[in-house]
PDB file of C-alpha atoms in Angstrom:
ATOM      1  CA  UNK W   1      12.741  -6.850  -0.707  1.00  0.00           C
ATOM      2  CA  UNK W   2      13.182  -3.106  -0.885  1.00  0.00           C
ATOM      3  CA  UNK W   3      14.938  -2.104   3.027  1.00  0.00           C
ATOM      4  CA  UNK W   4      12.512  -0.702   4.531  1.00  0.00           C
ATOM      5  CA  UNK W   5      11.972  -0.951   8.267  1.00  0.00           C
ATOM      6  CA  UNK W   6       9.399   0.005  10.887  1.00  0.00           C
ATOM      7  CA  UNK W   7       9.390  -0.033  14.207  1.00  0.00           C
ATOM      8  CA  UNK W   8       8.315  -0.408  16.455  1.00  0.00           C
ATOM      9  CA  UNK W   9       6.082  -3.654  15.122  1.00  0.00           C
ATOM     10  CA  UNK W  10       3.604  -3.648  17.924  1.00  0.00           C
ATOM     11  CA  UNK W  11       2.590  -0.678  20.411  1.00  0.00           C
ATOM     12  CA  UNK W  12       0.103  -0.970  22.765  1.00  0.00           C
ATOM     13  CA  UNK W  13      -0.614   2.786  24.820  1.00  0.00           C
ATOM     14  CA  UNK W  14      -3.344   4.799  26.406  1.00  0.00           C
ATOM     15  CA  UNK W  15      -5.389   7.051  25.071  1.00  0.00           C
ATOM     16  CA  UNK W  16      -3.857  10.526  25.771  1.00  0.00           C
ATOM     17  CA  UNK W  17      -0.365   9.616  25.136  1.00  0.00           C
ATOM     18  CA  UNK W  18       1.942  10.974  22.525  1.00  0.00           C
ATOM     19  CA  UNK W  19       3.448   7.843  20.215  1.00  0.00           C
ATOM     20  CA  UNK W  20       6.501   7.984  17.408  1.00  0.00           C
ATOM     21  CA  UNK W  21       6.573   5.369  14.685  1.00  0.00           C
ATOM     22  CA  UNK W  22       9.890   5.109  12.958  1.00  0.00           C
ATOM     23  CA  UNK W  23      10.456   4.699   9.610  1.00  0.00           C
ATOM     24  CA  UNK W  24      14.138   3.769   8.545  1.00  0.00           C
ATOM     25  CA  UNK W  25      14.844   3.008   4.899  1.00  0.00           C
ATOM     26  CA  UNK W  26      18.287   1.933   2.890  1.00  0.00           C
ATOM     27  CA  UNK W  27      17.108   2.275  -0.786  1.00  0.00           C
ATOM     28  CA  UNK W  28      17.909   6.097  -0.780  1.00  0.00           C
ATOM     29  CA  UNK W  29      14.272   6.704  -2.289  1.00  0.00           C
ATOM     30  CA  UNK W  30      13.244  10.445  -2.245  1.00  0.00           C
ATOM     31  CA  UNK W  31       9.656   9.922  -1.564  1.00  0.00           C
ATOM     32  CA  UNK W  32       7.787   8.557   2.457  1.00  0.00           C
ATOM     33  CA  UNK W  33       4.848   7.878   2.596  1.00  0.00           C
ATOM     34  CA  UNK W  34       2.625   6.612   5.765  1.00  0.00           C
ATOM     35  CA  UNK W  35      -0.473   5.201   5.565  1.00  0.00           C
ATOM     36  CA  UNK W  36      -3.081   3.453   7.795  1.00  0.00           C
ATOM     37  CA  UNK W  37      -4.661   0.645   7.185  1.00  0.00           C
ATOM     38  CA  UNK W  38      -8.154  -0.615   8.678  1.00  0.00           C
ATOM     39  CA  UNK W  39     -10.796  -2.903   7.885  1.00  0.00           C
ATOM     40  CA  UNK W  40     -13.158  -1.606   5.020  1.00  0.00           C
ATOM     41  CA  UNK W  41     -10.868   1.060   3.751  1.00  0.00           C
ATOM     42  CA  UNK W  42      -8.023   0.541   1.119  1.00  0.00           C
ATOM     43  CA  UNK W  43      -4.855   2.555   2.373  1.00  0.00           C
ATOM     44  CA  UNK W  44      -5.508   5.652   3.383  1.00  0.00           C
ATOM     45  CA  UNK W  45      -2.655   8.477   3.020  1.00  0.00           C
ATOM     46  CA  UNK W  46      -1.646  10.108   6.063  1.00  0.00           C
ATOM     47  CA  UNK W  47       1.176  12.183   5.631  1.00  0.00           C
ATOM     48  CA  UNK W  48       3.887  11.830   2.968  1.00  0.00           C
ATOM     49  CA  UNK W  49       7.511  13.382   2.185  1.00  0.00           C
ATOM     50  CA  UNK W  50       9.002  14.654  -1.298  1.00  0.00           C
ATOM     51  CA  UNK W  51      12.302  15.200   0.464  1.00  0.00           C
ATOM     52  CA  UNK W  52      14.670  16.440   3.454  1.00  0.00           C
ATOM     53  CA  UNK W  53      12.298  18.572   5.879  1.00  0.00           C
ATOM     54  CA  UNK W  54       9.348  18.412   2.971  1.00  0.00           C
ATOM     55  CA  UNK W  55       6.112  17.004   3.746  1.00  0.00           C
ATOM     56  CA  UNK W  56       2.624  17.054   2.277  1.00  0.00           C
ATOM     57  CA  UNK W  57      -0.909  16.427   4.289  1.00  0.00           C
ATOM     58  CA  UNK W  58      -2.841  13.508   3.385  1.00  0.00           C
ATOM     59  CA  UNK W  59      -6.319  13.025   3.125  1.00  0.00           C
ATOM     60  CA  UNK W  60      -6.622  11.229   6.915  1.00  0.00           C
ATOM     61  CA  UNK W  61      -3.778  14.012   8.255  1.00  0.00           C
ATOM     62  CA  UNK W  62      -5.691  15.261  11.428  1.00  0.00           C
ATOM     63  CA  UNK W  63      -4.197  14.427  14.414  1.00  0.00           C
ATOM     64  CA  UNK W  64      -0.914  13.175  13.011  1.00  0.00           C
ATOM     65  CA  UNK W  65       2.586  15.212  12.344  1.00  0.00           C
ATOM     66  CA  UNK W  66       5.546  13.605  10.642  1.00  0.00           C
ATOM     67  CA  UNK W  67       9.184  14.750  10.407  1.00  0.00           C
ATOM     68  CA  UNK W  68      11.741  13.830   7.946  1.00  0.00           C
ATOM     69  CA  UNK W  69      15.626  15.129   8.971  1.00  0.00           C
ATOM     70  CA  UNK W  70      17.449  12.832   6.909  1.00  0.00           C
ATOM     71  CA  UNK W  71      16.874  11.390   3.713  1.00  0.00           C
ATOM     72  CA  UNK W  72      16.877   7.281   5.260  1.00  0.00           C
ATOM     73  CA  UNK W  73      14.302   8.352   8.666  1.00  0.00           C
ATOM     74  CA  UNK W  74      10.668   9.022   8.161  1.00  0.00           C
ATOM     75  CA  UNK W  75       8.936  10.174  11.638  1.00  0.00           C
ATOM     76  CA  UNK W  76       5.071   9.771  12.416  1.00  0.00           C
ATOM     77  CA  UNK W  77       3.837  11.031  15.670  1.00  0.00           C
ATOM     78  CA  UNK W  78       0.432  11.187  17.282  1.00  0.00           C
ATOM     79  CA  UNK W  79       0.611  13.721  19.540  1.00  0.00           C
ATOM     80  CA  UNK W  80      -2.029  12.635  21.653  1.00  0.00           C
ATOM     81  CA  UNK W  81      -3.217   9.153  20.551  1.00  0.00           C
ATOM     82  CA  UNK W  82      -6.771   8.213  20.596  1.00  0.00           C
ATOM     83  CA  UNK W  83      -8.904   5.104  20.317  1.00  0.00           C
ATOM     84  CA  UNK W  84      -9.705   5.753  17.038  1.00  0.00           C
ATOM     85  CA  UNK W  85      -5.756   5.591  15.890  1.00  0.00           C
ATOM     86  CA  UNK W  86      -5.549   2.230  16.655  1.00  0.00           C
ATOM     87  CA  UNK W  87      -4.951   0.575  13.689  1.00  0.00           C
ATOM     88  CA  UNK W  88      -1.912  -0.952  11.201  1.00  0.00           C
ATOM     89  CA  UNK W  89       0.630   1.710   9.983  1.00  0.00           C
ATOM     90  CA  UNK W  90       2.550   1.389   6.975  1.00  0.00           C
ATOM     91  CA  UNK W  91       5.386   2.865   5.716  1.00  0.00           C
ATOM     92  CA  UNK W  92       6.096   3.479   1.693  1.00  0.00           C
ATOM     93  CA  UNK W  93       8.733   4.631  -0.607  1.00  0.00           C
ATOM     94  CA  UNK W  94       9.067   5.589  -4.200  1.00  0.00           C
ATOM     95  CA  UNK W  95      11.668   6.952  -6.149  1.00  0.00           C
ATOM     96  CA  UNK W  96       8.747   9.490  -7.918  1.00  0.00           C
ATOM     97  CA  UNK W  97       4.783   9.768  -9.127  1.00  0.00           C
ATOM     98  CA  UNK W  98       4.377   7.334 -11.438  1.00  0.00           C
ATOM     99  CA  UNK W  99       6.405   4.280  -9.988  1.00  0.00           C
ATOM    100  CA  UNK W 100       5.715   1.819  -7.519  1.00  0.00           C
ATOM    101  CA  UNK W 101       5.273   2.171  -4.166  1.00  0.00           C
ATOM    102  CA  UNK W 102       7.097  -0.113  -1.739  1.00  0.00           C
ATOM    103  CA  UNK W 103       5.792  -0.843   1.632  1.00  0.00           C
ATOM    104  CA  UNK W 104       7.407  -1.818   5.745  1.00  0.00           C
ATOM    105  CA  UNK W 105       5.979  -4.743   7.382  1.00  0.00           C
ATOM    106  CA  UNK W 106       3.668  -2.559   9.267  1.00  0.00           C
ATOM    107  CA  UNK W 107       2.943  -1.598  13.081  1.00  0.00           C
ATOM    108  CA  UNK W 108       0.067  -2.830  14.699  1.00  0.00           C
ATOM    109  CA  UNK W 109      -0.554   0.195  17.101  1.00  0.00           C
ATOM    110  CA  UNK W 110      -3.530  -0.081  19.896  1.00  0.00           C
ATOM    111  CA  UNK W 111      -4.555   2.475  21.787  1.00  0.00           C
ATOM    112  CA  UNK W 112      -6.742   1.456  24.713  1.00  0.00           C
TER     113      UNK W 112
ATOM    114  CA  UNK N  10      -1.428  -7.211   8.240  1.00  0.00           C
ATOM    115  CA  UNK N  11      -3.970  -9.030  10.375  1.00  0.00           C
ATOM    116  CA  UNK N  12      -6.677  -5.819   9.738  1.00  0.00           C
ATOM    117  CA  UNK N  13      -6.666  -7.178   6.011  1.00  0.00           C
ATOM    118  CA  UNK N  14      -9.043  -9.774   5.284  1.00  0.00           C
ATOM    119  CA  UNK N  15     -12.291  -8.920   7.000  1.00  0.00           C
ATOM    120  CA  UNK N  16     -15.251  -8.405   5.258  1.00  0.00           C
ATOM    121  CA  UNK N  17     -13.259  -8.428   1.776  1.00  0.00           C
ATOM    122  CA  UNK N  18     -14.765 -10.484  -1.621  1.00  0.00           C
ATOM    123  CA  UNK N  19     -13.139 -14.081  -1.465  1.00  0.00           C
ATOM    124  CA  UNK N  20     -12.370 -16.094  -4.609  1.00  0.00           C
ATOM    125  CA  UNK N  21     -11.475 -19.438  -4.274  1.00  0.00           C
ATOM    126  CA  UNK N  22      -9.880 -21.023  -6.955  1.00  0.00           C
ATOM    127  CA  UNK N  23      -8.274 -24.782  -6.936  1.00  0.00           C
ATOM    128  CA  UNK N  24      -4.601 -25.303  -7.478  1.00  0.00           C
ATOM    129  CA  UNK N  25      -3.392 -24.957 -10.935  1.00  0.00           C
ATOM    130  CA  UNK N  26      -6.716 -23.524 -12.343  1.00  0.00           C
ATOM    131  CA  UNK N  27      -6.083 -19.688 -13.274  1.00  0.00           C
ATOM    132  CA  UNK N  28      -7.370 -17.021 -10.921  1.00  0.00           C
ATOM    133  CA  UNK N  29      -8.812 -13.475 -12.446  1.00  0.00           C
ATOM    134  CA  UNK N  30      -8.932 -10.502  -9.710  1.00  0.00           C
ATOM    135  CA  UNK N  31     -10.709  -7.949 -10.582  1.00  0.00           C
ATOM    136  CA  UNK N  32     -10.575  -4.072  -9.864  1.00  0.00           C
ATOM    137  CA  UNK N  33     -12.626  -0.918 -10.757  1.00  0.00           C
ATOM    138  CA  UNK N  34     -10.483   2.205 -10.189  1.00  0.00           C
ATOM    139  CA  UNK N  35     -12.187   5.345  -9.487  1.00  0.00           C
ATOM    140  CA  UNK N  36     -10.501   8.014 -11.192  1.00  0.00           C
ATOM    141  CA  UNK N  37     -10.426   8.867 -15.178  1.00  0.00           C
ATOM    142  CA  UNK N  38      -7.355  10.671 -14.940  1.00  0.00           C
ATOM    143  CA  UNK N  39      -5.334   7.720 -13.383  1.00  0.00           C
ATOM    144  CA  UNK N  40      -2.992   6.742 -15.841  1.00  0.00           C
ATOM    145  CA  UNK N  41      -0.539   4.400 -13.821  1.00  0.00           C
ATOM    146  CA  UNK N  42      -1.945   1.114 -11.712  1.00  0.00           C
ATOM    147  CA  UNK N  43      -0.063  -1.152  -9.298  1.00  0.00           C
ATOM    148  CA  UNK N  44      -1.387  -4.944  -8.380  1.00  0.00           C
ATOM    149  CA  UNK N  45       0.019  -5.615  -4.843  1.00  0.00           C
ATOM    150  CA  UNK N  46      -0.225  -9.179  -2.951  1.00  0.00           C
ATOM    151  CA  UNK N  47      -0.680  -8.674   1.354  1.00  0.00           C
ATOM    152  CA  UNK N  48      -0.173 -11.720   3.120  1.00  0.00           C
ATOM    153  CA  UNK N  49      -1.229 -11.659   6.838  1.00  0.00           C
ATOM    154  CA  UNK N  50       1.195  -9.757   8.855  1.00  0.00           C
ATOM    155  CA  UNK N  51       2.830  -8.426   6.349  1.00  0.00           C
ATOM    156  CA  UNK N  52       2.917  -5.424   4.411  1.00  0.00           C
ATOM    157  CA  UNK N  53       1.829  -4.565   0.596  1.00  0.00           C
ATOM    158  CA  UNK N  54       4.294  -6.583  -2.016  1.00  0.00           C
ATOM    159  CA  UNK N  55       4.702  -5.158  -5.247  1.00  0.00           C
ATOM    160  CA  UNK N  56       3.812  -7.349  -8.143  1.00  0.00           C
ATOM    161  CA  UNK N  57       3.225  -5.710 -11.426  1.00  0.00           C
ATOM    162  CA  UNK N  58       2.345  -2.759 -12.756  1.00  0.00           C
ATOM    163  CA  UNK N  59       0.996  -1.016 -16.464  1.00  0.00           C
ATOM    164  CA  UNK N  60       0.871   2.368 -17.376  1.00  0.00           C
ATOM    165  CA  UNK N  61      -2.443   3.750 -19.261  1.00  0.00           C
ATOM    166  CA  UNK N  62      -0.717   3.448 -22.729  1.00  0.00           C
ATOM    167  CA  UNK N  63      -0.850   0.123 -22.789  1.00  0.00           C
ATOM    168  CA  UNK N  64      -3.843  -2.801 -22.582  1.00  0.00           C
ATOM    169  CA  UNK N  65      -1.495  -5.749 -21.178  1.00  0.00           C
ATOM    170  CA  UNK N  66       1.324  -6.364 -19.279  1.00  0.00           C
ATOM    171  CA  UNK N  67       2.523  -9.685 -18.732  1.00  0.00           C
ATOM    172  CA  UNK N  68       4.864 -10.978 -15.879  1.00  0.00           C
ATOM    173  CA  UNK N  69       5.812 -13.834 -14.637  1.00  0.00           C
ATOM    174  CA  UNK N  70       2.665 -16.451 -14.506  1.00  0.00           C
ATOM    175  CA  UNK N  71       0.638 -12.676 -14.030  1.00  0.00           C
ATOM    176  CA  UNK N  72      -1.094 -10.821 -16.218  1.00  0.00           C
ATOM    177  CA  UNK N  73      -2.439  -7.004 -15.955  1.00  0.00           C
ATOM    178  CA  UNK N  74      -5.220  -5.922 -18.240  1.00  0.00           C
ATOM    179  CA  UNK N  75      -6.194  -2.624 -18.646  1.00  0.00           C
ATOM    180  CA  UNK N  76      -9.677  -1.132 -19.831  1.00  0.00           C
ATOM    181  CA  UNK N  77      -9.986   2.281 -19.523  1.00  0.00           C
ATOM    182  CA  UNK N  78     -13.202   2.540 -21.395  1.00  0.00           C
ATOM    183  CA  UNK N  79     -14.753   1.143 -18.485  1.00  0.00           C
ATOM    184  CA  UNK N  80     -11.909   2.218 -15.957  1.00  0.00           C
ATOM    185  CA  UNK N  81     -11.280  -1.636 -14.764  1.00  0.00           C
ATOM    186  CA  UNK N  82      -8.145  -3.461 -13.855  1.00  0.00           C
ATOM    187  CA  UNK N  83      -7.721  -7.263 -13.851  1.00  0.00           C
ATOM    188  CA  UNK N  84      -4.990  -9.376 -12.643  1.00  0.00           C
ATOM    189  CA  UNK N  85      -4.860 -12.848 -13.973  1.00  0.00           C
ATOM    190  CA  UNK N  86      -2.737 -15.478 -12.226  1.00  0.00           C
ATOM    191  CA  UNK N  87      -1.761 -18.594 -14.361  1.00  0.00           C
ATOM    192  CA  UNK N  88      -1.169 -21.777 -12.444  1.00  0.00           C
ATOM    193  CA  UNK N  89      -2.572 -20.861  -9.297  1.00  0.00           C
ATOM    194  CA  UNK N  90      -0.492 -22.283  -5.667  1.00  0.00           C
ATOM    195  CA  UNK N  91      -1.210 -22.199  -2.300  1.00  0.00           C
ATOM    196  CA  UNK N  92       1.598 -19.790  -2.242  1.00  0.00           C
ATOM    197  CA  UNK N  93      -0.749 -17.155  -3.643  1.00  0.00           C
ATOM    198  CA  UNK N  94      -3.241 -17.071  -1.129  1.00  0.00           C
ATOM    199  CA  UNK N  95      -3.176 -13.695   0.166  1.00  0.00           C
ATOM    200  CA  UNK N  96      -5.156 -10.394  -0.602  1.00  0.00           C
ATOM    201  CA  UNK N  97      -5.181  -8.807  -3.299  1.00  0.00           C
ATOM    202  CA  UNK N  98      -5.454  -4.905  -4.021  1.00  0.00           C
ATOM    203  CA  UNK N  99      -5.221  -2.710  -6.888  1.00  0.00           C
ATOM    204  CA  UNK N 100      -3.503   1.370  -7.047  1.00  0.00           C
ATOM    205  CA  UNK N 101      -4.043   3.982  -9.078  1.00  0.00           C
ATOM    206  CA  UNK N 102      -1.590   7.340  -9.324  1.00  0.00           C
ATOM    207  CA  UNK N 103      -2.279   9.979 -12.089  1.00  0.00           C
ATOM    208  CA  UNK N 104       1.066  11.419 -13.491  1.00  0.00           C
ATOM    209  CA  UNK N 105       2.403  14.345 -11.519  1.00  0.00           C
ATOM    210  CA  UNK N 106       1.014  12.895  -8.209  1.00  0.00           C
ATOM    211  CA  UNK N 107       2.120  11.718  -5.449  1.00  0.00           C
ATOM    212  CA  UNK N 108      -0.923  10.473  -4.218  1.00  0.00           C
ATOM    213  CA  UNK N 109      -2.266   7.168  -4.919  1.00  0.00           C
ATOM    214  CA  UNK N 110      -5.665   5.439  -4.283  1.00  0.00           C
ATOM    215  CA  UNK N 111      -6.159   2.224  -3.259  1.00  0.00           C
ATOM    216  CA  UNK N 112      -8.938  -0.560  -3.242  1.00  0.00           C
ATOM    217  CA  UNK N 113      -9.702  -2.297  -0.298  1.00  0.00           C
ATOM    218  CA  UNK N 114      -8.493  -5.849  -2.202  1.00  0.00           C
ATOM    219  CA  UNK N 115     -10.023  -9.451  -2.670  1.00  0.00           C
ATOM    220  CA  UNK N 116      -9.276 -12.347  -1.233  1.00  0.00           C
ATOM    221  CA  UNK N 117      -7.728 -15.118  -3.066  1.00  0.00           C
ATOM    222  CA  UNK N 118      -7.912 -18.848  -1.604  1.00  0.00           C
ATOM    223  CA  UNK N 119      -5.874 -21.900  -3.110  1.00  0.00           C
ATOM    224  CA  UNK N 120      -7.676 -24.983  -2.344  1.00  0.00           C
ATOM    225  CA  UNK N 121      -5.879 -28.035  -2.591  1.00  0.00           C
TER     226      UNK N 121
END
């Protein structure tokens, strides 16, 4: 399994308060990528990273920022969480377009 | 993890028949597709993937056909086992991208 690891694996918060999802990877891929996942909806993009302190919007970006200061750490933070941010986030790297994609184990985050 | 599952297309298949998955992709300028395998709780797990210069891609006991005439994916499992019940989802990337699209997946049940 590529080393990928997320935590935390389960969050439970209120609604108002700001939340940071970690990242952490050992494969030395260039490209992060978080995504959520709910019930209807294939993986949606959120934010992803091309490299040290570059990041791209996804198409579900609003209300999320993400920070990448080292190559291995991947940041996702909802500044002010709402209810409709709960939902499984996944992390993803990739060594470039074109290649596969390889996910975290996910955090289950609900915001009540 | 857990979101995955509701609401999706089931196929149930007995052990050791063969199992076909099937995927319509959206986008004619895709030209690189990813098969993945979720089991509950866990995140997306790579399993094989064909570029849009080929028709077929065989791995080991799966099989990735290609049709982009009619932009559809299949993945064909040979020998089916309980260890492949999970859900199953298909990506798309086109070249020069780092974005990639994914289905929202079918769900395969081994029956013993």
């Amino acid at each position: 399994d590529a080393g990928i690891t997320q935590s935390p694996r389960h969050k439970v918060t209120e609604t108002g308060t700001p939340v940071t999802l970690r990242c952490h990877q050992t494969e030395n891929h260039r490209y992060m990528y978080w995504y959520r996942q709910d019930p209807g909806h294939g993986l949606r993009l959120i934010h992803y990273s091309y490299g040290v302190k570059d990041t791209d919007k996804g198409e579900v970006s609003d209300g999320y920022s993400v920070s990448r200061s080292k190559t291995e750490d991947f940041l996702l933070t909802l500044e002010s969480a709402t209810s409709s941010q709960t939902s499984v986030y996944f992390c993803a790297i990739s060594v470039g377009s074109n290649q596969p994609q390889h996910f975290g184990d996910g955090t289950r985050l609900s915001i009540l | 993890g857990e979101n995955v599952g509701l609401h999706l297309p089931t196929l149930s298949v007995q052990e050791g028949d063969n199992s076909i998955i099937n995927c319509a992709y959206s986008n004619s300028a895709s030209d690189y597709f990813i098969w993945y395998k979720q089991e509950s709780g866990k995140g997306p797990q790579f399993i094989i993937d064909i570029r849009s210069n080929m028709d077929k891609r065989q791995g080991q006991r799966v099989t990735v056909l290609l049709n982009k005439t009619v932009k559809h994916l299949s993945l064909q499992i040979a020998a089916t086992q309980p260890g492949d019940s999970a859900v199953y989802f298909c990506a798309e990337n086109v070249v020069g991208t780092y974005k990639y699209i994914f289905g929202t997946g079918t769900r395969l049940k081994v029956l013993a």
